[in-house]
Structure formats: structure tokens, C-alpha cells
PDB file of C-alpha atoms in Angstrom:
ATOM      1  CA  MET A   1     120.679 -60.397 103.545  1.00  0.00           C
ATOM      2  CA  LEU A   2     120.089 -63.349 101.270  1.00  0.00           C
ATOM      3  CA  LEU A   3     122.300 -63.236  98.192  1.00  0.00           C
ATOM      4  CA  LEU A   4     121.266 -65.324  95.207  1.00  0.00           C
ATOM      5  CA  GLN A   5     123.853 -65.395  92.434  1.00  0.00           C
ATOM      6  CA  TYR A   6     123.084 -67.060  89.147  1.00  0.00           C
ATOM      7  CA  PRO A   7     124.744 -67.692  85.779  1.00  0.00           C
ATOM      8  CA  VAL A   8     123.444 -66.501  82.420  1.00  0.00           C
ATOM      9  CA  ASN A   9     120.422 -68.429  81.103  1.00  0.00           C
ATOM     10  CA  THR A  10     118.957 -69.445  84.453  1.00  0.00           C
ATOM     11  CA  PRO A  11     115.209 -69.724  83.752  1.00  0.00           C
ATOM     12  CA  GLU A  12     114.263 -70.145  87.438  1.00  0.00           C
ATOM     13  CA  VAL A  13     115.379 -66.621  88.400  1.00  0.00           C
ATOM     14  CA  THR A  14     111.952 -65.040  87.902  1.00  0.00           C
ATOM     15  CA  MET A  15     110.262 -67.741  89.983  1.00  0.00           C
ATOM     16  CA  TRP A  16     112.869 -67.378  92.743  1.00  0.00           C
ATOM     17  CA  GLU A  17     112.492 -63.605  92.740  1.00  0.00           C
ATOM     18  CA  ASN A  18     108.700 -63.937  93.051  1.00  0.00           C
ATOM     19  CA  ARG A  19     109.081 -66.337  95.957  1.00  0.00           C
ATOM     20  CA  LEU A  20     111.600 -64.119  97.740  1.00  0.00           C
ATOM     21  CA  ALA A  21     109.400 -61.053  97.239  1.00  0.00           C
ATOM     22  CA  THR A  22     106.663 -62.693  99.327  1.00  0.00           C
ATOM     23  CA  MET A  23     109.046 -63.233 102.249  1.00  0.00           C
ATOM     24  CA  VAL A  24     109.879 -60.521 104.724  1.00  0.00           C
ATOM     25  CA  ILE A  25     113.646 -60.701 104.255  1.00  0.00           C
ATOM     26  CA  THR A  26     116.124 -58.595 102.391  1.00  0.00           C
ATOM     27  CA  TYR A  27     117.598 -60.213  99.331  1.00  0.00           C
ATOM     28  CA  ALA A  28     119.600 -59.465  96.215  1.00  0.00           C
ATOM     29  CA  LEU A  29     119.728 -61.319  92.923  1.00  0.00           C
ATOM     30  CA  VAL A  30     123.021 -60.952  91.101  1.00  0.00           C
ATOM     31  CA  LEU A  31     123.856 -62.147  87.620  1.00  0.00           C
ATOM     32  CA  ASN A  32     127.307 -63.736  87.774  1.00  0.00           C
ATOM     33  CA  PRO A  33     128.404 -65.064  84.362  1.00  0.00           C
ATOM     34  CA  GLU A  34     131.410 -66.804  85.927  1.00  0.00           C
ATOM     35  CA  LEU A  35     129.195 -69.286  87.818  1.00  0.00           C
ATOM     36  CA  GLN A  36     128.315 -72.708  86.444  1.00  0.00           C
ATOM     37  CA  GLU A  37     125.238 -73.071  88.664  1.00  0.00           C
ATOM     38  CA  PRO A  38     123.179 -70.755  90.891  1.00  0.00           C
ATOM     39  CA  GLN A  39     123.955 -70.366  94.584  1.00  0.00           C
ATOM     40  CA  ILE A  40     122.509 -68.803  97.723  1.00  0.00           C
ATOM     41  CA  GLN A  41     124.409 -67.308 100.638  1.00  0.00           C
ATOM     42  CA  TYR A  42     122.276 -66.418 103.677  1.00  0.00           C
ATOM     43  CA  ASP A  43     124.156 -65.827 106.911  1.00  0.00           C
ATOM     44  CA  ALA A  44     126.019 -69.103 107.526  1.00  0.00           C
ATOM     45  CA  ASP A  45     123.906 -71.045 105.009  1.00  0.00           C
ATOM     46  CA  PHE A  46     125.355 -71.766 101.579  1.00  0.00           C
ATOM     47  CA  VAL A  47     123.368 -73.649  98.940  1.00  0.00           C
ATOM     48  CA  ARG A  48     124.387 -74.445  95.363  1.00  0.00           C
ATOM     49  CA  GLY A  49     122.274 -75.885  92.544  1.00  0.00           C
ATOM     50  CA  THR A  50     118.729 -75.443  91.259  1.00  0.00           C
ATOM     51  CA  ASN A  51     117.114 -78.310  93.203  1.00  0.00           C
ATOM     52  CA  GLU A  52     118.944 -77.392  96.384  1.00  0.00           C
ATOM     53  CA  ILE A  53     117.845 -73.744  96.078  1.00  0.00           C
ATOM     54  CA  ASN A  54     114.218 -74.799  95.594  1.00  0.00           C
ATOM     55  CA  SER A  55     114.423 -77.015  98.681  1.00  0.00           C
ATOM     56  CA  TYR A  56     116.095 -74.251 100.674  1.00  0.00           C
ATOM     57  CA  LEU A  57     113.407 -71.743  99.707  1.00  0.00           C
ATOM     58  CA  ASP A  58     110.709 -74.278 100.688  1.00  0.00           C
ATOM     59  CA  THR A  59     112.320 -74.618 104.114  1.00  0.00           C
ATOM     60  CA  LEU A  60     112.702 -70.856 104.477  1.00  0.00           C
ATOM     61  CA  GLU A  61     109.052 -70.265 103.524  1.00  0.00           C
ATOM     62  CA  ASP A  62     107.900 -72.858 106.074  1.00  0.00           C
ATOM     63  CA  PHE A  63     110.078 -71.288 108.759  1.00  0.00           C
ATOM     64  CA  LEU A  64     108.750 -67.790 108.076  1.00  0.00           C
ATOM     65  CA  LYS A  65     105.130 -69.000 108.054  1.00  0.00           C
ATOM     66  CA  SER A  66     105.602 -70.689 111.424  1.00  0.00           C
ATOM     67  CA  TRP A  67     107.406 -67.626 112.776  1.00  0.00           C
ATOM     68  CA  TYR A  68     104.453 -65.366 112.073  1.00  0.00           C
ATOM     69  CA  GLU A  69     101.906 -67.935 113.270  1.00  0.00           C
ATOM     70  CA  ASP A  70     103.642 -68.281 116.631  1.00  0.00           C
ATOM     71  CA  ARG A  71     102.094 -65.390 118.472  1.00  0.00           C
ATOM     72  CA  CYS A  72     100.605 -65.237 121.948  1.00  0.00           C
ATOM     73  CA  ASP A  73      97.196 -63.876 120.867  1.00  0.00           C
ATOM     74  CA  LYS A  74      96.634 -67.048 118.842  1.00  0.00           C
ATOM     75  CA  TYR A  75      96.346 -69.210 121.935  1.00  0.00           C
ATOM     76  CA  GLU A  76      94.065 -68.986 124.942  1.00  0.00           C
ATOM     77  CA  PHE A  77      95.703 -69.615 128.270  1.00  0.00           C
TER      78      PHE A  77
END
């Protein structure tokens, strides 16, 4: 499960939640007032910071798109 923790007053949370909702992965968004900046933990991956989270989600979206496009009925042999 992808865990996104964020501090109070993080305006990007709604956008991140919308992006995660379109992916077929389990996730949780947790308000953590002790944090200075948002962070993601997903298996062995750990990302901290707004720009880094956006980049990570871009990469994850690309990976998931390619995963679902890579199917044997797509190609003729």
C-alpha cells in the first residue's frame, strides 16, 4: 500500500488524491502535523517533498499505463 503523509496546510493533497484514485493501487492519505513536508512510502520507495512526490507519481502513472498496455492480444504474432 502506498502511504502518503502530509503536514497541515498542504494544498496539493486534493490533487494527489485525485491522481491516486485513478491508479489501481491501494493507498492511504494521512494528515501528520509533526511533518515539515509531505512524504510517500511505497514498498521500498521513500520520497519526500512536493516536487519529488509529483515526479514519483508521474513515474508511477507511466509504469501503470505501460503495465496495462503490455498484453498479448495487443500484438499479432
